[in-house]
């Protein structure tokens, strides 16, 4: 018997057996008593014996990470952050890719509903525009934390994000202050809440600096790099081409570099570029890339922390106590040569 | 009843029930009959009904991929290749990281032995110098295919690799032909068979061109980037520093770039660099990087193909027929500015 359990029993003047049953949500204990036990347990920060609890409930000791794709430095760093925490807790990490495909995402969620994993960390696919599968998962009380690409449609859900609106505002402002008059915004999807927030930051910066919004300067990419290349090259090949590019995704910035080389456009003289990016080689590029860098590793760590908090409380049947945090970490602007003002 | 099953029954003059039991390795059928059924089934390319077979055996419809780390473009591309095949077959892919740690690798293997997944694709950790856990897994008949970092200690195992020896020989030869006199070799581990093969290619190229081998020019890195930076900076900071660097891992080449910048050494004038690498930005670097590029996506695809072949045969109990291929795909030398001969 752990000392904590004993302490709860003493404080409430109940038997240890009753406390234990109450914590396990047993029908043998009245709901009034359970409420009292849970409230005090939470107040005293009661720690259930994790090993006993794991045996009793046959936990899988496994968490799932659902991400759109792997060839993206943000996600690889975030996974490293998640994995660092999971290792400390003795959990395995399973990674599932949606390939930014809604059908695939739904199939993964269905696959995970029946206790295959203890909890889920998720960044939703860019195609996801209906959320029934996520609502269902949430109703089934599968612990879940969203990170980066969160689902705005479910209430009371834990999220870890970055300051997307402010960062996008700053990025656009930086291009304006570097002398850009026609700023293009490149993003992957119209659906994602982060896409909307970044778009919002871009639009408000334009407005605040008295610049007109031109819909032709917004490019929506896809999962196909060849298509993205064609689209980006096409806007850069026009006479009234943009003189500034703000990419909300790293891969679109790299494609912009290749398009500029192929069109003989000089960076930053003719085209300035800034991108959300966690590219390790950003400072080493022929023209070093100015980036908005998300704290990807920390986002992964925070999301995993939140999930393990949920798991701990679920073990102790604290479901009725809400603790869904929404954590926002700051991104940093790293100014390099790709946005240098012409002298 | 599938026509194939009927055909087998007709050819062998046995009942369909007997054929079915034989294919399921039932003890009710004599081993002589089973051998006959299996032989003909293989000859006629018998395809069991995958859905029925999955139900009967409660397959997980899941394969595991065990890799050392994720922040490596080779592995991200290989995973994309694996995933493409797995998706077509309707399988989920679970990814496990060993972090190049033997203990972690053993714990993952133990975790996977009891039917959690139908098969395993694996690249071993750089720390792995004993293979008991892999031998045990192989003895338990868990279908496994090794890719890239293969286990040379187990016989009769399927592998997909690249021409490591030849590529390393070519890389070293290219540096010599570009005028290098003191060529350093950077690698992660002494244990890995790919490390040994690449080292061998490096040594033989030196020998064939009449150059002495100097042990001080070999750097063994670790999982710690700061340590790797110190080691690489230290050899570049000596008076008799190398004039050529051959990195067997992409991350060590990137660190070399940073070390050269910090020491004020010009690439390729003072130091030429070539690396095994799948870096998307290699052509965009301030000095574009000459690479040995592994067909990472194809390696992943081939490995997954092999595994699904194994799964198919295992379903039909063809275990006694050996089909463990060892596939070798070619890497390509992409010459860029980082190895340009001084004029």
GROMACS .gro file of N, CA and C in nm, chain B residues 175-331:
model
  471
  518UNK      N    1   3.832   1.204  -5.512
  518UNK     CA    2   3.909   1.303  -5.437
  518UNK      C    3   4.056   1.302  -5.481
  519UNK      N    4   4.111   1.182  -5.502
  519UNK     CA    5   4.251   1.171  -5.546
  519UNK      C    6   4.268   1.238  -5.682
  520UNK      N    7   4.175   1.209  -5.772
  520UNK     CA    8   4.184   1.266  -5.907
  520UNK      C    9   4.160   1.418  -5.907
  521UNK      N   10   4.095   1.468  -5.801
  521UNK     CA   11   4.077   1.613  -5.789
  521UNK      C   12   4.198   1.678  -5.723
  522UNK      N   13   4.300   1.597  -5.691
  522UNK     CA   14   4.425   1.654  -5.642
  522UNK      C   15   4.450   1.639  -5.492
  523UNK      N   16   4.364   1.567  -5.421
  523UNK     CA   17   4.385   1.553  -5.276
  523UNK      C   18   4.500   1.459  -5.244
  524UNK      N   19   4.578   1.498  -5.144
  524UNK     CA   20   4.694   1.418  -5.102
  524UNK      C   21   4.672   1.356  -4.965
  525UNK      N   22   4.594   1.421  -4.883
  525UNK     CA   23   4.566   1.372  -4.746
  525UNK      C   24   4.415   1.363  -4.729
  526UNK      N   25   4.363   1.242  -4.742
  526UNK     CA   26   4.218   1.224  -4.742
  526UNK      C   27   4.170   1.166  -4.610
  527UNK      N   28   4.079   1.237  -4.548
  527UNK     CA   29   4.023   1.194  -4.420
  527UNK      C   30   3.894   1.117  -4.445
  528UNK      N   31   3.870   1.017  -4.362
  528UNK     CA   32   3.746   0.939  -4.373
  528UNK      C   33   3.666   0.953  -4.245
  529UNK      N   34   3.543   1.001  -4.257
  529UNK     CA   35   3.458   1.022  -4.139
  529UNK      C   36   3.346   0.918  -4.139
  530UNK      N   37   3.333   0.845  -4.029
  530UNK     CA   38   3.221   0.753  -4.021
  530UNK      C   39   3.166   0.748  -3.879
  531UNK      N   40   3.052   0.680  -3.863
  531UNK     CA   41   2.983   0.681  -3.735
  531UNK      C   42   3.029   0.568  -3.644
  532UNK      N   43   3.050   0.450  -3.700
  532UNK     CA   44   3.069   0.334  -3.612
  532UNK      C   45   3.170   0.235  -3.671
  533UNK      N   46   3.240   0.167  -3.582
  533UNK     CA   47   3.332   0.062  -3.627
  533UNK      C   48   3.260  -0.069  -3.653
  534UNK      N   49   3.141  -0.086  -3.592
  534UNK     CA   50   3.075  -0.216  -3.594
  534UNK      C   51   3.002  -0.248  -3.723
  535UNK      N   52   2.939  -0.148  -3.781
  535UNK     CA   53   2.848  -0.174  -3.891
  535UNK      C   54   2.917  -0.233  -4.012
  536UNK      N   55   2.849  -0.329  -4.075
  536UNK     CA   56   2.907  -0.390  -4.194
  536UNK      C   57   2.920  -0.286  -4.307
  537UNK      N   58   2.825  -0.192  -4.316
  537UNK     CA   59   2.841  -0.091  -4.422
  537UNK      C   60   2.960  -0.001  -4.394
  538UNK      N   61   2.985   0.030  -4.266
  538UNK     CA   62   3.102   0.109  -4.231
  538UNK      C   63   3.230   0.037  -4.272
  539UNK      N   64   3.233  -0.093  -4.247
  539UNK     CA   65   3.351  -0.173  -4.282
  539UNK      C   66   3.372  -0.177  -4.433
  540UNK      N   67   3.262  -0.197  -4.507
  540UNK     CA   68   3.273  -0.204  -4.653
  540UNK      C   69   3.321  -0.071  -4.710
  541UNK      N   70   3.267   0.039  -4.656
  541UNK     CA   71   3.307   0.171  -4.707
  541UNK      C   72   3.453   0.199  -4.672
  542UNK      N   73   3.491   0.164  -4.551
  542UNK     CA   74   3.631   0.179  -4.508
  542UNK      C   75   3.722   0.100  -4.601
  543UNK      N   76   3.679  -0.020  -4.636
  543UNK     CA   77   3.755  -0.107  -4.723
  543UNK      C   78   3.773  -0.043  -4.861
  544UNK      N   79   3.667   0.016  -4.914
  544UNK     CA   80   3.675   0.084  -5.042
  544UNK      C   81   3.771   0.202  -5.037
  545UNK      N   82   3.765   0.277  -4.927
  545UNK     CA   83   3.856   0.390  -4.904
  545UNK      C   84   4.001   0.343  -4.902
  546UNK      N   85   4.027   0.236  -4.824
  546UNK     CA   86   4.164   0.185  -4.809
  546UNK      C   87   4.219   0.132  -4.942
  547UNK      N   88   4.137   0.059  -5.016
  547UNK     CA   89   4.185   0.002  -5.142
  547UNK      C   90   4.211   0.109  -5.247
  548UNK      N   91   4.130   0.214  -5.248
  548UNK     CA   92   4.155   0.323  -5.343
  548UNK      C   93   4.288   0.390  -5.310
  549UNK      N   94   4.312   0.416  -5.179
  549UNK     CA   95   4.441   0.475  -5.138
  549UNK      C   96   4.555   0.387  -5.188
  550UNK      N   97   4.543   0.257  -5.163
  550UNK     CA   98   4.648   0.162  -5.199
  550UNK      C   99   4.672   0.162  -5.350
  551UNK      N  100   4.564   0.151  -5.427
  551UNK     CA  101   4.577   0.144  -5.572
  551UNK      C  102   4.641   0.269  -5.631
  552UNK      N  103   4.626   0.382  -5.561
  552UNK     CA  104   4.687   0.506  -5.610
  552UNK      C  105   4.817   0.537  -5.538
  553UNK      N  106   4.871   0.435  -5.467
  553UNK     CA  107   5.001   0.449  -5.404
  553UNK      C  108   5.005   0.551  -5.292
  554UNK      N  109   4.892   0.568  -5.222
  554UNK     CA  110   4.892   0.663  -5.111
  554UNK      C  111   4.893   0.589  -4.979
  555UNK      N  112   4.967   0.643  -4.881
  555UNK     CA  113   4.975   0.578  -4.750
  555UNK      C  114   4.847   0.598  -4.671
  556UNK      N  115   4.815   0.497  -4.592
  556UNK     CA  116   4.701   0.510  -4.501
  556UNK      C  117   4.750   0.571  -4.370
  557UNK      N  118   4.682   0.672  -4.324
  557UNK     CA  119   4.720   0.738  -4.200
  557UNK      C  120   4.602   0.731  -4.103
  558UNK      N  121   4.619   0.653  -3.996
  558UNK     CA  122   4.509   0.628  -3.903
  558UNK      C  123   4.454   0.756  -3.841
  559UNK      N  124   4.541   0.856  -3.825
  559UNK     CA  125   4.498   0.983  -3.765
  559UNK      C  126   4.393   1.054  -3.849
  560UNK      N  127   4.381   1.013  -3.976
  560UNK     CA  128   4.287   1.081  -4.064
  560UNK      C  129   4.148   1.016  -4.063
  561UNK      N  130   4.134   0.910  -3.983
  561UNK     CA  131   4.001   0.847  -3.971
  561UNK      C  132   3.933   0.900  -3.845
  562UNK      N  133   3.811   0.953  -3.862
  562UNK     CA  134   3.735   1.006  -3.749
  562UNK      C  135   3.611   0.920  -3.727
  563UNK      N  136   3.596   0.867  -3.605
  563UNK     CA  137   3.475   0.796  -3.571
  563UNK      C  138   3.382   0.889  -3.494
  564UNK      N  139   3.269   0.921  -3.552
  564UNK     CA  140   3.173   1.010  -3.488
  564UNK      C  141   3.086   0.935  -3.389
  565UNK      N  142   2.996   1.011  -3.327
  565UNK     CA  143   2.902   0.951  -3.232
  565UNK      C  144   2.763   1.005  -3.262
  566UNK      N  145   2.670   0.986  -3.171
  566UNK     CA  146   2.537   1.041  -3.190
  566UNK      C  147   2.530   1.187  -3.143
  567UNK      N  148   2.641   1.236  -3.091
  567UNK     CA  149   2.642   1.371  -3.035
  567UNK      C  150   2.707   1.469  -3.135
  568UNK      N  151   2.625   1.558  -3.189
  568UNK     CA  152   2.674   1.650  -3.292
  568UNK      C  153   2.782   1.744  -3.240
  569UNK      N  154   2.774   1.782  -3.114
  569UNK     CA  155   2.877   1.871  -3.059
  569UNK      C  156   3.013   1.801  -3.054
  570UNK      N  157   3.012   1.674  -3.010
  570UNK     CA  158   3.136   1.596  -3.009
  570UNK      C  159   3.191   1.583  -3.151
  571UNK      N  160   3.102   1.553  -3.246
  571UNK     CA  161   3.146   1.536  -3.384
  571UNK      C  162   3.208   1.665  -3.437
  572UNK      N  163   3.146   1.778  -3.403
  572UNK     CA  164   3.199   1.907  -3.445
  572UNK      C  165   3.341   1.927  -3.389
  573UNK      N  166   3.359   1.898  -3.260
  573UNK     CA  167   3.491   1.915  -3.198
  573UNK      C  168   3.596   1.829  -3.266
  574UNK      N  169   3.561   1.703  -3.291
  574UNK     CA  170   3.657   1.611  -3.353
  574UNK      C  171   3.696   1.658  -3.493
  575UNK      N  172   3.596   1.697  -3.571
  575UNK     CA  173   3.623   1.736  -3.710
  575UNK      C  174   3.700   1.868  -3.713
  576UNK      N  175   3.660   1.962  -3.628
  576UNK     CA  176   3.730   2.090  -3.622
  576UNK      C  177   3.876   2.067  -3.582
  577UNK      N  178   3.895   1.975  -3.488
  577UNK     CA  179   4.030   1.952  -3.438
  577UNK      C  180   4.124   1.899  -3.547
  578UNK      N  181   4.077   1.805  -3.633
  578UNK     CA  182   4.169   1.760  -3.738
  578UNK      C  183   4.189   1.866  -3.846
  579UNK      N  184   4.088   1.952  -3.866
  579UNK     CA  185   4.102   2.057  -3.968
  579UNK      C  186   4.185   2.175  -3.917
  580UNK      N  187   4.205   2.179  -3.786
  580UNK     CA  188   4.276   2.291  -3.726
  580UNK      C  189   4.427   2.266  -3.718
  581UNK      N  190   4.467   2.142  -3.750
  581UNK     CA  191   4.610   2.109  -3.744
  581UNK      C  192   4.684   2.162  -3.866
  582UNK      N  193   4.815   2.175  -3.850
  582UNK     CA  194   4.893   2.228  -3.961
  582UNK      C  195   4.888   2.131  -4.081
  583UNK      N  196   4.904   2.002  -4.049
  583UNK     CA  197   4.897   1.902  -4.157
  583UNK      C  198   4.754   1.849  -4.172
  584UNK      N  199   4.664   1.942  -4.188
  584UNK     CA  200   4.521   1.906  -4.198
  584UNK      C  201   4.495   1.832  -4.330
  585UNK      N  202   4.384   1.756  -4.333
  585UNK     CA  203   4.346   1.689  -4.458
  585UNK      C  204   4.305   1.792  -4.564
  586UNK      N  205   4.332   1.758  -4.691
  586UNK     CA  206   4.284   1.845  -4.800
  586UNK      C  207   4.162   1.783  -4.870
  587UNK      N  208   4.123   1.665  -4.821
  587UNK     CA  209   4.003   1.600  -4.874
  587UNK      C  210   3.928   1.531  -4.761
  588UNK      N  211   3.795   1.542  -4.762
  588UNK     CA  212   3.713   1.478  -4.660
  588UNK      C  213   3.613   1.388  -4.729
  589UNK      N  214   3.610   1.262  -4.687
  589UNK     CA  215   3.510   1.170  -4.738
  589UNK      C  216   3.421   1.131  -4.620
  590UNK      N  217   3.296   1.181  -4.621
  590UNK     CA  218   3.204   1.154  -4.511
  590UNK      C  219   3.109   1.040  -4.549
  591UNK      N  220   3.103   0.939  -4.463
  591UNK     CA  221   3.014   0.827  -4.495
  591UNK      C  222   2.872   0.856  -4.447
  592UNK      N  223   2.853   0.967  -4.377
  592UNK     CA  224   2.720   1.005  -4.329
  592UNK      C  225   2.700   1.154  -4.354
  593UNK      N  226   2.585   1.187  -4.408
  593UNK     CA  227   2.548   1.325  -4.443
  593UNK      C  228   2.570   1.425  -4.329
  594UNK      N  229   2.530   1.388  -4.207
  594UNK     CA  230   2.537   1.483  -4.097
  594UNK      C  231   2.683   1.525  -4.072
  595UNK      N  232   2.777   1.434  -4.094
  595UNK     CA  233   2.919   1.468  -4.073
  595UNK      C  234   2.969   1.564  -4.181
  596UNK      N  235   2.913   1.557  -4.301
  596UNK     CA  236   2.951   1.651  -4.407
  596UNK      C  237   2.901   1.792  -4.373
  597UNK      N  238   2.778   1.799  -4.323
  597UNK     CA  239   2.722   1.932  -4.287
  597UNK      C  240   2.805   1.994  -4.175
  598UNK      N  241   2.843   1.912  -4.078
  598UNK     CA  242   2.928   1.960  -3.969
  598UNK      C  243   3.062   2.008  -4.023
  599UNK      N  244   3.115   1.937  -4.123
  599UNK     CA  245   3.242   1.979  -4.183
  599UNK      C  246   3.229   2.117  -4.248
  600UNK      N  247   3.116   2.143  -4.315
  600UNK     CA  248   3.093   2.276  -4.372
  600UNK      C  249   3.102   2.383  -4.263
  601UNK      N  250   3.030   2.359  -4.151
  601UNK     CA  251   3.032   2.458  -4.043
  601UNK      C  252   3.173   2.475  -3.986
  602UNK      N  253   3.245   2.363  -3.971
  602UNK     CA  254   3.382   2.371  -3.917
  602UNK      C  255   3.472   2.452  -4.011
  603UNK      N  256   3.457   2.431  -4.143
  603UNK     CA  257   3.538   2.506  -4.240
  603UNK      C  258   3.507   2.656  -4.232
  604UNK      N  259   3.378   2.689  -4.222
  604UNK     CA  260   3.340   2.831  -4.211
  604UNK      C  261   3.407   2.891  -4.087
  605UNK      N  262   3.395   2.820  -3.973
  605UNK     CA  263   3.447   2.874  -3.847
  605UNK      C  264   3.599   2.886  -3.849
  606UNK      N  265   3.667   2.797  -3.924
  606UNK     CA  266   3.813   2.803  -3.932
  606UNK      C  267   3.861   2.890  -4.048
  607UNK      N  268   3.767   2.943  -4.127
  607UNK     CA  269   3.805   3.024  -4.242
  607UNK      C  270   3.871   2.945  -4.353
  608UNK      N  271   3.837   2.816  -4.363
  608UNK     CA  272   3.893   2.733  -4.470
  608UNK      C  273   3.798   2.734  -4.590
  609UNK      N  274   3.854   2.751  -4.709
  609UNK     CA  275   3.767   2.760  -4.826
  609UNK      C  276   3.745   2.622  -4.887
  610UNK      N  277   3.617   2.594  -4.919
  610UNK     CA  278   3.578   2.472  -4.990
  610UNK      C  279   3.552   2.513  -5.134
  611UNK      N  280   3.609   2.454  -5.237
  611UNK     CA  281   3.696   2.336  -5.235
  611UNK      C  282   3.845   2.369  -5.238
  612UNK      N  283   3.881   2.498  -5.233
  612UNK     CA  284   4.022   2.534  -5.255
  612UNK      C  285   4.113   2.468  -5.152
  613UNK      N  286   4.078   2.481  -5.024
  613UNK     CA  287   4.165   2.424  -4.921
  613UNK      C  288   4.120   2.285  -4.875
  614UNK      N  289   3.990   2.266  -4.874
  614UNK     CA  290   3.936   2.135  -4.834
  614UNK      C  291   3.828   2.093  -4.933
  615UNK      N  292   3.844   1.975  -4.990
  615UNK     CA  293   3.739   1.921  -5.078
  615UNK      C  294   3.655   1.822  -4.998
  616UNK      N  295   3.526   1.819  -5.029
  616UNK     CA  296   3.435   1.734  -4.952
  616UNK      C  297   3.345   1.652  -5.044
  617UNK      N  298   3.334   1.523  -5.010
  617UNK     CA  299   3.237   1.435  -5.075
  617UNK      C  300   3.166   1.358  -4.964
  618UNK      N  301   3.038   1.329  -4.986
  618UNK     CA  302   2.964   1.261  -4.881
  618UNK      C  303   2.857   1.166  -4.936
  619UNK      N  304   2.838   1.054  -4.869
  619UNK     CA  305   2.715   0.977  -4.889
  619UNK      C  306   2.603   1.068  -4.841
  620UNK      N  307   2.506   1.098  -4.925
  620UNK     CA  308   2.403   1.194  -4.884
  620UNK      C  309   2.279   1.188  -4.973
  621UNK      N  310   2.164   1.209  -4.910
  621UNK     CA  311   2.038   1.227  -4.983
  621UNK      C  312   1.979   1.365  -4.954
  622UNK      N  313   2.067   1.461  -4.929
  622UNK     CA  314   2.026   1.596  -4.894
  622UNK      C  315   1.961   1.666  -5.013
  623UNK      N  316   1.836   1.713  -4.994
  623UNK     CA  317   1.765   1.780  -5.103
  623UNK      C  318   1.831   1.912  -5.140
  624UNK      N  319   1.901   1.973  -5.044
  624UNK     CA  320   1.961   2.103  -5.070
  624UNK      C  321   2.108   2.095  -5.112
  625UNK      N  322   2.161   1.973  -5.135
  625UNK     CA  323   2.303   1.958  -5.172
  625UNK      C  324   2.343   2.050  -5.288
  626UNK      N  325   2.258   2.062  -5.393
  626UNK     CA  326   2.297   2.150  -5.505
  626UNK      C  327   2.286   2.298  -5.471
  627UNK      N  328   2.218   2.333  -5.364
  627UNK     CA  329   2.191   2.474  -5.332
  627UNK      C  330   2.290   2.532  -5.231
  628UNK      N  331   2.380   2.448  -5.177
  628UNK     CA  332   2.473   2.498  -5.075
  628UNK      C  333   2.570   2.600  -5.135
  629UNK      N  334   2.621   2.688  -5.049
  629UNK     CA  335   2.712   2.796  -5.091
  629UNK      C  336   2.822   2.739  -5.180
  630UNK      N  337   2.880   2.626  -5.139
  630UNK     CA  338   2.956   2.544  -5.233
  630UNK      C  339   2.877   2.416  -5.247
  631UNK      N  340   2.824   2.391  -5.366
  631UNK     CA  341   2.734   2.275  -5.382
  631UNK      C  342   2.811   2.147  -5.350
  632UNK      N  343   2.745   2.054  -5.284
  632UNK     CA  344   2.810   1.936  -5.228
  632UNK      C  345   2.812   1.819  -5.325
  633UNK      N  346   2.932   1.765  -5.352
  633UNK     CA  347   2.944   1.642  -5.430
  633UNK      C  348   2.896   1.526  -5.344
  634UNK      N  349   2.808   1.443  -5.399
  634UNK     CA  350   2.749   1.336  -5.319
  634UNK      C  351   2.758   1.200  -5.386
  635UNK      N  352   2.763   1.098  -5.302
  635UNK     CA  353   2.730   0.961  -5.342
  635UNK      C  354   2.585   0.946  -5.297
  636UNK      N  355   2.494   0.935  -5.392
  636UNK     CA  356   2.352   0.932  -5.357
  636UNK      C  357   2.299   0.790  -5.364
  637UNK      N  358   2.252   0.741  -5.250
  637UNK     CA  359   2.193   0.608  -5.247
  637UNK      C  360   2.050   0.615  -5.300
  638UNK      N  361   2.005   0.513  -5.370
  638UNK     CA  362   1.866   0.511  -5.415
  638UNK      C  363   1.775   0.475  -5.297
  639UNK      N  364   1.761   0.571  -5.205
  639UNK     CA  365   1.698   0.544  -5.076
  639UNK      C  366   1.552   0.500  -5.091
  640UNK      N  367   1.477   0.573  -5.174
  640UNK     CA  368   1.336   0.541  -5.194
  640UNK      C  369   1.322   0.398  -5.249
  641UNK      N  370   1.406   0.365  -5.347
  641UNK     CA  371   1.399   0.232  -5.409
  641UNK      C  372   1.443   0.123  -5.312
  642UNK      N  373   1.541   0.154  -5.228
  642UNK     CA  374   1.585   0.056  -5.127
  642UNK      C  375   1.468   0.023  -5.035
  643UNK      N  376   1.395   0.127  -4.993
  643UNK     CA  377   1.278   0.105  -4.909
  643UNK      C  378   1.173   0.021  -4.980
  644UNK      N  379   1.148   0.054  -5.108
  644UNK     CA  380   1.048  -0.021  -5.185
  644UNK      C  381   1.088  -0.168  -5.200
  645UNK      N  382   1.212  -0.193  -5.238
  645UNK     CA  383   1.259  -0.330  -5.259
  645UNK      C  384   1.249  -0.410  -5.130
  646UNK      N  385   1.289  -0.347  -5.020
  646UNK     CA  386   1.285  -0.416  -4.890
  646UNK      C  387   1.142  -0.453  -4.856
  647UNK      N  388   1.049  -0.361  -4.880
  647UNK     CA  389   0.908  -0.389  -4.851
  647UNK      C  390   0.855  -0.500  -4.942
  648UNK      N  391   0.891  -0.495  -5.071
  648UNK     CA  392   0.852  -0.602  -5.165
  648UNK      C  393   0.895  -0.738  -5.111
  649UNK      N  394   1.021  -0.746  -5.073
  649UNK     CA  395   1.076  -0.873  -5.023
  649UNK      C  396   0.998  -0.920  -4.901
  650UNK      N  397   0.968  -0.826  -4.811
  650UNK     CA  398   0.896  -0.864  -4.689
  650UNK      C  399   0.757  -0.917  -4.724
  651UNK      N  400   0.688  -0.852  -4.816
  651UNK     CA  401   0.552  -0.898  -4.850
  651UNK      C  402   0.555  -1.032  -4.923
  652UNK      N  403   0.664  -1.056  -4.997
  652UNK     CA  404   0.680  -1.189  -5.056
  652UNK      C  405   0.690  -1.294  -4.946
  653UNK      N  406   0.769  -1.263  -4.845
  653UNK     CA  407   0.786  -1.353  -4.731
  653UNK      C  408   0.652  -1.377  -4.661
  654UNK      N  409   0.577  -1.269  -4.641
  654UNK     CA  410   0.449  -1.281  -4.570
  654UNK      C  411   0.355  -1.371  -4.647
  655UNK      N  412   0.352  -1.354  -4.779
  655UNK     CA  413   0.264  -1.434  -4.864
  655UNK      C  414   0.299  -1.582  -4.848
  656UNK      N  415   0.426  -1.610  -4.856
  656UNK     CA  416   0.470  -1.749  -4.848
  656UNK      C  417   0.447  -1.806  -4.708
  657UNK      N  418   0.468  -1.721  -4.607
  657UNK     CA  419   0.445  -1.768  -4.470
  657UNK      C  420   0.299  -1.804  -4.448
  658UNK      N  421   0.211  -1.724  -4.506
  658UNK     CA  422   0.068  -1.753  -4.493
  658UNK      C  423   0.039  -1.892  -4.546
  659UNK      N  424   0.103  -1.926  -4.655
  659UNK     CA  425   0.076  -2.054  -4.718
  659UNK      C  426   0.171  -2.161  -4.665
  660UNK      N  427   0.241  -2.128  -4.559
  660UNK     CA  428   0.331  -2.224  -4.494
  660UNK      C  429   0.438  -2.278  -4.588
  661UNK      N  430   0.501  -2.188  -4.656
  661UNK     CA  431   0.610  -2.228  -4.743
  661UNK      C  432   0.744  -2.207  -4.674
  662UNK      N  433   0.743  -2.206  -4.543
  662UNK     CA  434   0.864  -2.172  -4.469
  662UNK      C  435   0.986  -2.252  -4.512
  663UNK      N  436   0.960  -2.376  -4.551
  663UNK     CA  437   1.073  -2.463  -4.581
  663UNK      C  438   1.138  -2.429  -4.715
  664UNK      N  439   1.074  -2.344  -4.794
  664UNK     CA  440   1.138  -2.304  -4.919
  664UNK      C  441   1.215  -2.175  -4.898
  665UNK      N  442   1.340  -2.177  -4.926
  665UNK     CA  443   1.424  -2.059  -4.905
  665UNK      C  444   1.409  -1.963  -5.021
  666UNK      N  445   1.395  -1.838  -4.992
  666UNK     CA  446   1.390  -1.740  -5.100
  666UNK      C  447   1.451  -1.611  -5.050
  667UNK      N  448   1.551  -1.622  -4.966
  667UNK     CA  449   1.611  -1.501  -4.910
  667UNK      C  450   1.707  -1.437  -5.008
  668UNK      N  451   1.659  -1.337  -5.076
  668UNK     CA  452   1.742  -1.266  -5.172
  668UNK      C  453   1.833  -1.168  -5.102
  669UNK      N  454   1.941  -1.138  -5.168
  669UNK     CA  455   2.026  -1.028  -5.126
  669UNK      C  456   2.036  -0.934  -5.244
  670UNK      N  457   1.962  -0.826  -5.235
  670UNK     CA  458   1.953  -0.732  -5.347
  670UNK      C  459   2.050  -0.616  -5.325
  671UNK      N  460   2.124  -0.581  -5.430
  671UNK     CA  461   2.214  -0.467  -5.420
  671UNK      C  462   2.178  -0.366  -5.527
  672UNK      N  463   2.145  -0.244  -5.485
  672UNK     CA  464   2.113  -0.138  -5.580
  672UNK      C  465   2.232  -0.042  -5.590
  673UNK      N  466   2.245   0.023  -5.704
  673UNK     CA  467   2.362   0.108  -5.725
  673UNK      C  468   2.340   0.250  -5.675
  674UNK      N  469   2.444   0.306  -5.615
  674UNK     CA  470   2.445   0.448  -5.581
  674UNK      C  471   2.506   0.525  -5.696
   0.00000   0.00000   0.00000
